Every structure is written in structure tokens, then in C-alpha cells.
């Protein structure tokens, strides 16, 4: 199972773009990269998933370089409601969470 | 469409007791995974079940057990409860066991908060 490393915490202000990078040096050929968001006392919620290059949906973008040893979650124009913990997961099954990145968005 | 449902939402037990937590996956999802989340930490993987068989197990003692029923619902049992078992227990369901059609995107329930006194 590929181990992931993310910053423990990040601060931002409303309206700014936030980029959270996850390192996964041991990613396997068939591994996907998936990001989840979690609010206090709730289960994690799927944000975005990708395998290579760039993926964009209505809430975020995911950038994956050619070597796939890292990935960057990009949240455009964050608001106070984006304050949460963000987890990067790598794998195909047995999805295991790390400590995540605690994002705090300030007014 | 109903999401992943878990019961009970909250419960209080004393040390040494046993607890059973229940999970109903999204209709059509055959895989159920269980996680333990202690305050301030990320969810820790306990079990994955697919088609009623255990497909993955995390680093938890044998006091933790689970099973999946023919309708794909699941139960997590914890025996001989310890204070350290106090946590939010999360259940997640997914369509597939493996990455045959993409990675295992998990849909989580709201969790069962267990307090052991």
C-alpha cells in the first residue's frame, strides 16, 4: 500500500485558491488517487479522483504529474464552508487514510 | 436514493461489554468497509467485506470482528470493550472490491459514536 504525506495544516482566506499537495512516492501502476473532505462529526465525502494528468469537476481540480509520485488538490476561491480536513488516498482497494490536512479558511 | 445508513448513532457502554454496530450500504454496492476514527486523527481501516467475505483487515485486535449479510448489510462487533475503543465508527460502501473499473470510491455513513466508560 502506497504511503501518503500531506501537510498537517494550512490557512487561507476567503476567495483565495488553495493548493494541497500529497506525496505518494510508492504509488503502484494501477493505483488511483482520491481526495476526500471531512467535516467534524461527519463521515468523509468524496471530492475528486484521478489517475494521471488533470481532472476537474464542479468543486475542485486534481493535478497529477507524469511520474505520479505526487498530486495537488486545487480548491478555487475557497469560502468559510471549505474549512475541513482533506485526505489524500492512493490505492485500488483497502483504502487507508492518513492524518489529512486541516484547512482553515479565514474571513 | 438512500445513502449509507448506520445505527445506532450514539451509544454508551462500560468497559468489558460488547457492542454491535450496523451498516446498510447504498443499493447496488457490494463492498462495505469499516473505519475507526479517534478524535483528532484520520479514519483507521478495520475491515473490508465484499460478497460476504473478508477482503481486507487492518491492524486491530481479534476483539474486533465483522460480517456481511446476503443483502450486503454489515455488522461490526467489538468484544471486551476498552476505554480506548471510544471513537466514531464509520461505515463506507462502494460498488466494487478492487479497481477493475476505477478505484474504490467510498461513500460514508454519518457514523456511530461509541463512548466507553
XYZ file of C-alpha atoms in Angstrom:
224
model
C 0.000 0.000 0.000
C 1.363 3.373 -1.003
C 2.044 5.717 1.915
C 0.945 9.322 1.574
C 2.366 12.504 3.075
C 0.418 15.745 3.341
C 0.909 18.991 5.255
C -0.726 18.780 8.655
C -2.458 22.137 8.371
C -2.964 25.111 6.065
C -4.558 28.510 6.478
C -6.202 30.582 3.765
C -8.583 33.484 3.301
C -11.939 33.598 1.637
C -11.743 33.983 -2.136
C -8.228 32.607 -2.452
C -7.188 29.498 -4.348
C -5.858 26.716 -2.130
C -3.492 24.007 -3.305
C -2.846 20.964 -1.125
C -0.077 18.654 -2.262
C 0.171 14.982 -1.379
C 3.329 12.898 -1.845
C 2.996 9.219 -2.718
C 6.409 8.009 -3.853
C 5.482 4.309 -3.830
C 2.365 4.582 -5.955
C 1.686 1.422 -7.942
C 0.878 1.251 -11.622
C -2.820 0.568 -11.118
C -3.325 2.907 -8.151
C -5.771 5.780 -8.387
C -5.520 8.984 -6.352
C -8.628 10.002 -4.462
C -9.325 13.013 -2.265
C -11.923 13.234 0.484
C -13.212 16.095 2.617
C -14.348 15.665 6.200
C -16.247 17.999 8.489
C -16.349 17.417 12.270
C -18.554 14.503 13.373
C -19.326 13.515 9.772
C -18.019 10.807 7.506
C -15.527 11.780 4.783
C -17.016 12.902 1.492
C -15.555 12.135 -1.939
C -14.205 15.195 -3.757
C -12.273 14.051 -6.784
C -10.336 11.134 -8.232
C -7.711 10.821 -10.919
C -5.122 8.554 -12.433
C -2.900 10.928 -14.417
C -2.683 14.471 -15.810
C -5.518 16.754 -14.754
C -9.058 16.138 -13.615
C -11.620 18.859 -12.945
C -15.117 18.740 -11.539
C -17.528 21.307 -10.188
C -15.747 21.676 -6.854
C -12.036 21.044 -7.425
C -9.185 20.201 -9.755
C -6.614 17.485 -9.346
C -3.186 17.809 -10.903
C -1.032 14.714 -11.291
C 2.473 14.943 -12.812
C 3.772 12.369 -15.238
C 5.686 10.390 -12.587
C 2.534 10.240 -10.409
C 4.626 10.490 -7.236
C 2.589 13.428 -6.028
C -0.746 15.082 -6.638
C -2.197 18.510 -5.916
C -5.778 19.232 -4.966
C -6.781 22.725 -6.042
C -9.788 24.446 -4.489
C -10.710 27.633 -6.351
C -11.981 30.656 -4.425
C -12.451 28.994 -1.042
C -15.151 30.060 1.371
C -15.537 29.636 5.117
C -17.515 26.432 4.492
C -14.422 24.823 2.959
C -12.845 24.672 6.417
C -12.382 20.929 6.863
C -9.839 18.127 6.866
C -8.742 16.917 3.434
C -7.411 13.422 2.894
C -5.393 12.048 0.005
C -5.745 8.313 -0.602
C -3.816 6.169 -3.014
C -4.831 2.675 -3.947
C -7.288 0.435 -5.592
C -8.847 -1.251 -2.585
C -8.326 -1.317 1.194
C -8.443 2.460 1.187
C -6.417 3.692 4.159
C -6.448 7.250 5.409
C -3.503 9.246 6.689
C -3.734 12.162 9.095
C -5.007 14.543 6.426
C -4.586 18.306 6.015
C -6.613 20.579 8.242
C -7.589 23.597 6.134
C -8.793 26.698 7.936
C -10.378 29.427 5.835
C -10.473 32.833 7.486
C -12.731 35.795 6.656
C -31.912 7.432 -3.015
C -30.859 6.437 0.495
C -27.216 6.820 1.358
C -25.212 4.653 3.720
C -27.121 4.283 6.968
C -25.593 3.372 10.293
C -27.128 2.508 13.637
C -27.112 3.369 16.401
C -25.898 6.949 16.014
C -24.719 7.219 19.593
C -24.203 4.685 22.333
C -22.574 4.425 25.722
C -21.062 1.222 27.057
C -18.920 0.266 30.024
C -15.574 -1.493 29.962
C -15.822 -5.203 29.277
C -19.147 -5.006 27.482
C -19.768 -5.941 23.885
C -21.201 -3.768 21.130
C -22.696 -4.386 17.698
C -22.826 -1.647 15.090
C -24.868 -1.929 11.921
C -24.484 -0.593 8.420
C -26.706 -0.627 5.352
C -24.868 0.188 2.119
C -26.139 2.101 -0.848
C -28.336 -0.051 -3.051
C -26.155 -1.840 -5.580
C -22.974 -1.516 -3.536
C -21.463 -4.879 -2.703
C -18.458 -3.762 -0.680
C -18.569 -2.485 2.895
C -15.605 -1.129 4.818
C -15.360 -0.216 8.483
C -13.202 2.519 9.980
C -12.465 3.734 13.483
C -11.836 7.427 13.966
C -10.487 8.718 17.229
C -10.848 12.437 17.860
C -8.185 14.408 16.024
C -6.986 11.518 13.859
C -7.794 10.201 10.411
C -10.070 7.179 9.975
C -8.259 3.901 10.642
C -9.154 0.964 8.433
C -10.617 -2.011 10.291
C -12.222 -4.346 7.732
C -13.419 -4.606 4.171
C -16.087 -7.091 3.148
C -17.104 -7.939 -0.387
C -19.663 -10.527 -1.374
C -19.919 -11.636 2.264
C -16.214 -12.425 2.546
C -13.484 -10.554 4.366
C -11.214 -8.955 1.775
C -9.061 -6.770 3.960
C -8.178 -6.332 7.610
C -6.412 -3.505 9.396
C -4.210 -3.666 12.466
C -6.908 -4.275 15.070
C -7.093 -6.982 17.763
C -9.264 -10.047 17.489
C -11.816 -8.369 19.746
C -12.987 -6.699 16.539
C -14.993 -8.819 14.145
C -17.455 -8.202 11.349
C -19.664 -9.936 8.896
C -21.653 -9.137 5.775
C -25.092 -10.481 5.065
C -26.638 -11.659 1.770
C -28.287 -8.241 1.353
C -24.788 -6.674 1.691
C -25.540 -5.020 5.017
C -22.859 -5.457 7.638
C -22.271 -5.625 11.365
C -19.170 -4.706 13.319
C -18.761 -6.371 16.700
C -16.360 -5.320 19.396
C -15.926 -7.519 22.470
C -14.410 -6.760 25.864
C -14.595 -3.018 25.321
C -11.722 -0.840 26.481
C -11.727 2.880 27.172
C -9.567 3.305 24.075
C -12.328 1.911 21.880
C -14.224 5.169 22.326
C -14.419 6.593 18.829
C -16.557 7.373 15.819
C -17.090 4.171 13.837
C -17.600 4.804 10.158
C -19.015 2.500 7.561
C -18.396 3.061 3.860
C -19.818 1.275 0.873
C -18.565 1.033 -2.684
C -19.513 -0.687 -5.881
C -16.506 -2.870 -6.414
C -13.902 -4.577 -4.313
C -10.974 -3.611 -6.468
C -10.001 -1.346 -9.264
C -11.457 -3.318 -12.105
C -13.399 -0.251 -13.117
C -11.533 2.515 -11.388
C -10.541 2.873 -7.790
C -12.756 2.084 -4.879
C -14.692 5.346 -4.346
C -16.147 5.187 -0.866
C -19.466 6.629 0.291
C -19.563 7.043 4.043
C -22.352 6.974 6.554
C -22.638 9.501 9.363
C -21.061 7.093 11.816
C -21.809 5.558 15.189
C -20.250 7.366 18.111
C -19.251 4.924 20.823
C -18.343 6.084 24.297
C -16.831 3.540 26.690
C -16.927 4.463 30.372
